[in-house]
Amino acid sequence: MKKLILAAALATVASAAFAAPETYAIDPSHTAAHFSINHIGFSTQQGTFDKTSGSIVLDAEKKTGSVDISIDTASLDTGWDARDKHLKGEDFFNVEKYPTATFKSKAFKFDGDKLVSVDGDFTLLGVTKPLSLAVSDFKCGQHPMMKKAWCGAAATAVLKRSDFGMKAYLPAVGDEVKLTIQVEAGKQ
C-alpha cells in the first residue's frame, strides 16, 4: 500500500513538473517587427525593425502565458536611408528620446491547443495602450538544428499611430498601421 501511495505521489509531482510554465528566449535572428502604412493613397509603404529581444512564458497545459518583447526603434529599415532618417526623427519614432517600443502581455487565448490571440499593452513614444495581437502559424516543437524546444508564430494587429502621439502628416500618411511580429523563441 505504501508503494502505491508513493507511486501516486511521484506521478502527481511528475505531471505537475511537466505542466509547469516554460520560458522561451526570443531568437533575434528569426524575430522582427514589420509595419505597413498607407502613403497618400498611392501605395502601402512597409518597414521592419530588425532588432528585438525579450521572452515568452508558456504553460501549454493550463493554456496561459506571458510575453515581454522589446523592439529597438533605431533598427528601423524601410529600404531607403533618407526615409529611415526622417522616420527615426522627432516627427515619427523619435528614437533618441524613445529607443524602444514594447509589448507586454499576461493574457493568452487558445482555441484547443492553438494560441489564437494575445492581449496586452503596447508602448510607443512613452504612451501605453491596450493592444490585441491575432496569432497565426503558432507552432511549438523540437527544433531540428538547435535540438531543444522551440516556438514560433506570427502576431498581427492594426493600431492608430495618433493614439500614441504620432500625428505628423495626418491624414496624407495613414493613421492606421498594421503591425506584424514574426517571432521564434527557444526554451531556456
PDB file of C-alpha atoms in Angstrom:
ATOM      1  CA  MET A   1       0.000   0.000   0.000  1.00  0.00           C
ATOM      2  CA  LYS A   2       2.860   2.380   0.830  1.00  0.00           C
ATOM      3  CA  LYS A   3       4.397   1.710  -2.592  1.00  0.00           C
ATOM      4  CA  LEU A   4       1.104   2.506  -4.288  1.00  0.00           C
ATOM      5  CA  ILE A   5       0.771   5.792  -2.374  1.00  0.00           C
ATOM      6  CA  LEU A   6       4.412   6.688  -3.138  1.00  0.00           C
ATOM      7  CA  ALA A   7       3.901   5.890  -6.835  1.00  0.00           C
ATOM      8  CA  ALA A   8       0.757   8.050  -6.952  1.00  0.00           C
ATOM      9  CA  ALA A   9       2.571  10.907  -5.218  1.00  0.00           C
ATOM     10  CA  LEU A  10       5.506  10.682  -7.651  1.00  0.00           C
ATOM     11  CA  ALA A  11       3.127  10.625 -10.620  1.00  0.00           C
ATOM     12  CA  THR A  12       1.403  13.743  -9.306  1.00  0.00           C
ATOM     13  CA  VAL A  13       4.740  15.540  -8.844  1.00  0.00           C
ATOM     14  CA  ALA A  14       5.915  14.456 -12.294  1.00  0.00           C
ATOM     15  CA  SER A  15       2.739  15.669 -14.002  1.00  0.00           C
ATOM     16  CA  ALA A  16       2.908  18.971 -12.096  1.00  0.00           C
ATOM     17  CA  ALA A  17       6.506  19.420 -13.221  1.00  0.00           C
ATOM     18  CA  PHE A  18       5.518  18.646 -16.809  1.00  0.00           C
ATOM     19  CA  ALA A  19       2.737  21.211 -16.699  1.00  0.00           C
ATOM     20  CA  ALA A  20       4.984  23.916 -15.291  1.00  0.00           C
ATOM     21  CA  PRO A  21       5.386  27.107 -17.301  1.00  0.00           C
ATOM     22  CA  GLU A  22       8.344  27.089 -19.669  1.00  0.00           C
ATOM     23  CA  THR A  23      10.403  30.163 -20.525  1.00  0.00           C
ATOM     24  CA  TYR A  24      11.482  30.832 -24.100  1.00  0.00           C
ATOM     25  CA  ALA A  25      14.029  33.476 -25.124  1.00  0.00           C
ATOM     26  CA  ILE A  26      13.311  35.463 -28.279  1.00  0.00           C
ATOM     27  CA  ASP A  27      15.641  34.434 -31.109  1.00  0.00           C
ATOM     28  CA  PRO A  28      16.717  37.831 -32.506  1.00  0.00           C
ATOM     29  CA  SER A  29      17.950  36.269 -35.755  1.00  0.00           C
ATOM     30  CA  HIS A  30      14.434  34.987 -36.543  1.00  0.00           C
ATOM     31  CA  THR A  31      12.260  37.666 -34.920  1.00  0.00           C
ATOM     32  CA  ALA A  32      11.327  41.022 -36.407  1.00  0.00           C
ATOM     33  CA  ALA A  33       8.510  43.539 -36.223  1.00  0.00           C
ATOM     34  CA  HIS A  34       7.093  44.677 -39.561  1.00  0.00           C
ATOM     35  CA  PHE A  35       4.761  47.568 -40.259  1.00  0.00           C
ATOM     36  CA  SER A  36       2.754  48.803 -43.216  1.00  0.00           C
ATOM     37  CA  ILE A  37       1.021  52.145 -43.687  1.00  0.00           C
ATOM     38  CA  ASN A  38      -0.865  53.943 -46.429  1.00  0.00           C
ATOM     39  CA  HIS A  39       1.159  56.648 -48.182  1.00  0.00           C
ATOM     40  CA  ILE A  40      -1.031  59.430 -49.630  1.00  0.00           C
ATOM     41  CA  GLY A  41      -3.381  56.817 -51.074  1.00  0.00           C
ATOM     42  CA  PHE A  42      -0.847  55.865 -53.744  1.00  0.00           C
ATOM     43  CA  SER A  43       0.848  52.933 -52.032  1.00  0.00           C
ATOM     44  CA  THR A  44       1.310  50.938 -48.881  1.00  0.00           C
ATOM     45  CA  GLN A  45       4.777  51.543 -47.502  1.00  0.00           C
ATOM     46  CA  GLN A  46       6.448  48.888 -45.398  1.00  0.00           C
ATOM     47  CA  GLY A  47       9.266  48.719 -42.931  1.00  0.00           C
ATOM     48  CA  THR A  48      10.949  46.428 -40.463  1.00  0.00           C
ATOM     49  CA  PHE A  49      12.506  46.771 -37.042  1.00  0.00           C
ATOM     50  CA  ASP A  50      15.428  44.353 -37.233  1.00  0.00           C
ATOM     51  CA  LYS A  51      16.390  44.194 -33.546  1.00  0.00           C
ATOM     52  CA  THR A  52      14.132  42.622 -30.953  1.00  0.00           C
ATOM     53  CA  SER A  53      14.624  40.985 -27.571  1.00  0.00           C
ATOM     54  CA  GLY A  54      12.511  39.504 -24.841  1.00  0.00           C
ATOM     55  CA  SER A  55      10.914  36.363 -23.548  1.00  0.00           C
ATOM     56  CA  ILE A  56       7.771  34.284 -23.686  1.00  0.00           C
ATOM     57  CA  VAL A  57       6.482  32.134 -20.851  1.00  0.00           C
ATOM     58  CA  LEU A  58       4.113  29.367 -21.925  1.00  0.00           C
ATOM     59  CA  ASP A  59       2.153  26.875 -19.868  1.00  0.00           C
ATOM     60  CA  ALA A  60       0.664  24.680 -22.583  1.00  0.00           C
ATOM     61  CA  GLU A  61      -1.224  22.512 -20.092  1.00  0.00           C
ATOM     62  CA  LYS A  62      -3.011  25.436 -18.421  1.00  0.00           C
ATOM     63  CA  LYS A  63      -3.160  27.430 -21.676  1.00  0.00           C
ATOM     64  CA  THR A  64      -1.638  30.508 -20.088  1.00  0.00           C
ATOM     65  CA  GLY A  65       1.445  32.575 -20.667  1.00  0.00           C
ATOM     66  CA  SER A  66       3.109  35.924 -20.847  1.00  0.00           C
ATOM     67  CA  VAL A  67       5.079  37.925 -23.378  1.00  0.00           C
ATOM     68  CA  ASP A  68       7.658  40.659 -22.930  1.00  0.00           C
ATOM     69  CA  ILE A  69       9.039  41.913 -26.250  1.00  0.00           C
ATOM     70  CA  SER A  70      11.215  44.956 -26.772  1.00  0.00           C
ATOM     71  CA  ILE A  71      11.647  46.468 -30.237  1.00  0.00           C
ATOM     72  CA  ASP A  72      14.699  48.639 -30.944  1.00  0.00           C
ATOM     73  CA  THR A  73      13.135  51.543 -32.847  1.00  0.00           C
ATOM     74  CA  ALA A  74      16.537  52.696 -34.154  1.00  0.00           C
ATOM     75  CA  SER A  75      16.759  49.388 -36.074  1.00  0.00           C
ATOM     76  CA  LEU A  76      14.018  50.651 -38.426  1.00  0.00           C
ATOM     77  CA  ASP A  77      14.649  49.807 -42.080  1.00  0.00           C
ATOM     78  CA  THR A  78      12.366  50.750 -44.986  1.00  0.00           C
ATOM     79  CA  GLY A  79      14.946  50.227 -47.698  1.00  0.00           C
ATOM     80  CA  TRP A  80      15.620  53.936 -48.239  1.00  0.00           C
ATOM     81  CA  ASP A  81      18.131  55.715 -45.970  1.00  0.00           C
ATOM     82  CA  ALA A  82      16.612  59.203 -46.345  1.00  0.00           C
ATOM     83  CA  ARG A  83      13.161  57.953 -45.326  1.00  0.00           C
ATOM     84  CA  ASP A  84      14.636  55.942 -42.449  1.00  0.00           C
ATOM     85  CA  LYS A  85      16.401  59.047 -41.144  1.00  0.00           C
ATOM     86  CA  HIS A  86      13.134  61.021 -41.277  1.00  0.00           C
ATOM     87  CA  LEU A  87      11.128  58.250 -39.605  1.00  0.00           C
ATOM     88  CA  LYS A  88      13.724  57.968 -36.817  1.00  0.00           C
ATOM     89  CA  GLY A  89      13.436  61.724 -36.149  1.00  0.00           C
ATOM     90  CA  GLU A  90      11.074  63.735 -33.954  1.00  0.00           C
ATOM     91  CA  ASP A  91       8.186  63.701 -36.482  1.00  0.00           C
ATOM     92  CA  PHE A  92       7.751  59.954 -36.106  1.00  0.00           C
ATOM     93  CA  PHE A  93       9.633  57.485 -33.862  1.00  0.00           C
ATOM     94  CA  ASN A  94      11.935  59.991 -32.121  1.00  0.00           C
ATOM     95  CA  VAL A  95      14.437  57.198 -31.480  1.00  0.00           C
ATOM     96  CA  GLU A  96      16.822  59.347 -29.439  1.00  0.00           C
ATOM     97  CA  LYS A  97      14.152  60.006 -26.816  1.00  0.00           C
ATOM     98  CA  TYR A  98      12.247  56.695 -27.199  1.00  0.00           C
ATOM     99  CA  PRO A  99      14.729  53.985 -28.228  1.00  0.00           C
ATOM    100  CA  THR A 100      12.295  51.115 -27.684  1.00  0.00           C
ATOM    101  CA  ALA A 101       8.706  50.102 -28.228  1.00  0.00           C
ATOM    102  CA  THR A 102       7.398  47.262 -26.058  1.00  0.00           C
ATOM    103  CA  PHE A 103       4.589  44.735 -25.942  1.00  0.00           C
ATOM    104  CA  LYS A 104       3.782  43.079 -22.619  1.00  0.00           C
ATOM    105  CA  SER A 105       1.011  40.589 -22.004  1.00  0.00           C
ATOM    106  CA  LYS A 106      -0.252  38.061 -19.491  1.00  0.00           C
ATOM    107  CA  ALA A 107      -3.435  37.182 -21.388  1.00  0.00           C
ATOM    108  CA  PHE A 108      -3.252  34.312 -23.874  1.00  0.00           C
ATOM    109  CA  LYS A 109      -6.339  32.979 -25.665  1.00  0.00           C
ATOM    110  CA  PHE A 110      -6.374  29.457 -27.070  1.00  0.00           C
ATOM    111  CA  ASP A 111      -8.686  27.577 -29.388  1.00  0.00           C
ATOM    112  CA  GLY A 112      -7.964  23.987 -28.427  1.00  0.00           C
ATOM    113  CA  ASP A 113      -4.170  23.675 -28.470  1.00  0.00           C
ATOM    114  CA  LYS A 114      -3.629  26.634 -30.776  1.00  0.00           C
ATOM    115  CA  LEU A 115      -2.754  30.066 -29.443  1.00  0.00           C
ATOM    116  CA  VAL A 116      -5.060  32.471 -31.320  1.00  0.00           C
ATOM    117  CA  SER A 117      -4.537  35.840 -29.625  1.00  0.00           C
ATOM    118  CA  VAL A 118      -2.511  37.684 -27.038  1.00  0.00           C
ATOM    119  CA  ASP A 119      -3.938  40.732 -25.246  1.00  0.00           C
ATOM    120  CA  GLY A 120      -1.545  43.164 -23.662  1.00  0.00           C
ATOM    121  CA  ASP A 121      -0.114  46.655 -23.535  1.00  0.00           C
ATOM    122  CA  PHE A 122       1.854  48.256 -26.358  1.00  0.00           C
ATOM    123  CA  THR A 123       4.115  51.191 -25.524  1.00  0.00           C
ATOM    124  CA  LEU A 124       5.311  53.580 -28.221  1.00  0.00           C
ATOM    125  CA  LEU A 125       6.671  57.115 -27.760  1.00  0.00           C
ATOM    126  CA  GLY A 126       6.169  56.728 -23.999  1.00  0.00           C
ATOM    127  CA  VAL A 127       2.413  56.118 -24.405  1.00  0.00           C
ATOM    128  CA  THR A 128       0.912  52.775 -23.358  1.00  0.00           C
ATOM    129  CA  LYS A 129      -2.344  51.486 -24.848  1.00  0.00           C
ATOM    130  CA  PRO A 130      -4.079  48.088 -24.835  1.00  0.00           C
ATOM    131  CA  LEU A 131      -3.437  46.012 -27.938  1.00  0.00           C
ATOM    132  CA  SER A 132      -4.720  42.612 -29.022  1.00  0.00           C
ATOM    133  CA  LEU A 133      -2.468  40.626 -31.343  1.00  0.00           C
ATOM    134  CA  ALA A 134      -4.121  37.969 -33.515  1.00  0.00           C
ATOM    135  CA  VAL A 135      -1.832  34.935 -33.634  1.00  0.00           C
ATOM    136  CA  SER A 136      -1.404  32.672 -36.653  1.00  0.00           C
ATOM    137  CA  ASP A 137       1.057  29.967 -37.618  1.00  0.00           C
ATOM    138  CA  PHE A 138       1.565  29.054 -33.943  1.00  0.00           C
ATOM    139  CA  LYS A 139       3.819  26.037 -33.573  1.00  0.00           C
ATOM    140  CA  CYS A 140       5.878  24.556 -30.773  1.00  0.00           C
ATOM    141  CA  GLY A 141       8.125  21.542 -31.091  1.00  0.00           C
ATOM    142  CA  GLN A 142      11.667  20.257 -31.178  1.00  0.00           C
ATOM    143  CA  HIS A 143      13.931  22.469 -33.302  1.00  0.00           C
ATOM    144  CA  PRO A 144      15.798  20.144 -35.695  1.00  0.00           C
ATOM    145  CA  MET A 145      19.060  22.117 -35.593  1.00  0.00           C
ATOM    146  CA  MET A 146      19.031  23.660 -32.101  1.00  0.00           C
ATOM    147  CA  LYS A 147      17.982  20.327 -30.523  1.00  0.00           C
ATOM    148  CA  LYS A 148      15.671  21.952 -27.990  1.00  0.00           C
ATOM    149  CA  ALA A 149      12.064  23.045 -27.598  1.00  0.00           C
ATOM    150  CA  TRP A 150      11.155  25.940 -29.882  1.00  0.00           C
ATOM    151  CA  CYS A 151       8.045  28.011 -30.602  1.00  0.00           C
ATOM    152  CA  GLY A 152       7.126  30.316 -33.429  1.00  0.00           C
ATOM    153  CA  ALA A 153       4.198  32.417 -34.571  1.00  0.00           C
ATOM    154  CA  ALA A 154       3.046  35.493 -36.422  1.00  0.00           C
ATOM    155  CA  ALA A 155       1.205  38.086 -34.330  1.00  0.00           C
ATOM    156  CA  THR A 156      -0.710  40.894 -36.046  1.00  0.00           C
ATOM    157  CA  ALA A 157      -2.684  43.970 -35.011  1.00  0.00           C
ATOM    158  CA  VAL A 158      -3.887  47.240 -36.503  1.00  0.00           C
ATOM    159  CA  LEU A 159      -3.301  50.331 -34.394  1.00  0.00           C
ATOM    160  CA  LYS A 160      -3.711  54.073 -34.798  1.00  0.00           C
ATOM    161  CA  ARG A 161      -0.415  55.897 -34.619  1.00  0.00           C
ATOM    162  CA  SER A 162      -2.183  59.070 -33.476  1.00  0.00           C
ATOM    163  CA  ASP A 163      -3.219  57.215 -30.279  1.00  0.00           C
ATOM    164  CA  PHE A 164       0.481  57.228 -29.377  1.00  0.00           C
ATOM    165  CA  GLY A 165       1.038  60.901 -30.273  1.00  0.00           C
ATOM    166  CA  MET A 166       2.500  60.239 -33.737  1.00  0.00           C
ATOM    167  CA  LYS A 167       0.452  62.743 -35.751  1.00  0.00           C
ATOM    168  CA  ALA A 168       2.858  64.041 -38.411  1.00  0.00           C
ATOM    169  CA  TYR A 169       1.388  64.323 -41.921  1.00  0.00           C
ATOM    170  CA  LEU A 170      -2.085  63.075 -40.984  1.00  0.00           C
ATOM    171  CA  PRO A 171      -4.232  62.315 -42.927  1.00  0.00           C
ATOM    172  CA  ALA A 172      -1.986  62.144 -46.024  1.00  0.00           C
ATOM    173  CA  VAL A 173       0.138  59.467 -44.351  1.00  0.00           C
ATOM    174  CA  GLY A 174      -2.315  56.980 -42.895  1.00  0.00           C
ATOM    175  CA  ASP A 175      -3.273  56.792 -39.245  1.00  0.00           C
ATOM    176  CA  GLU A 176      -3.834  53.035 -39.249  1.00  0.00           C
ATOM    177  CA  VAL A 177      -0.691  50.953 -39.065  1.00  0.00           C
ATOM    178  CA  LYS A 178      -0.600  47.200 -39.493  1.00  0.00           C
ATOM    179  CA  LEU A 179       1.954  45.695 -37.110  1.00  0.00           C
ATOM    180  CA  THR A 180       3.146  42.114 -37.548  1.00  0.00           C
ATOM    181  CA  ILE A 181       5.655  40.464 -35.246  1.00  0.00           C
ATOM    182  CA  GLN A 182       7.215  37.306 -36.677  1.00  0.00           C
ATOM    183  CA  VAL A 183       8.669  35.516 -33.672  1.00  0.00           C
ATOM    184  CA  GLU A 184      10.744  32.456 -32.889  1.00  0.00           C
ATOM    185  CA  ALA A 185      11.886  31.625 -29.385  1.00  0.00           C
ATOM    186  CA  GLY A 186      13.931  28.827 -27.831  1.00  0.00           C
ATOM    187  CA  LYS A 187      13.374  27.175 -24.471  1.00  0.00           C
ATOM    188  CA  GLN A 188      15.740  28.279 -21.714  1.00  0.00           C
TER     189      GLN A 188
END
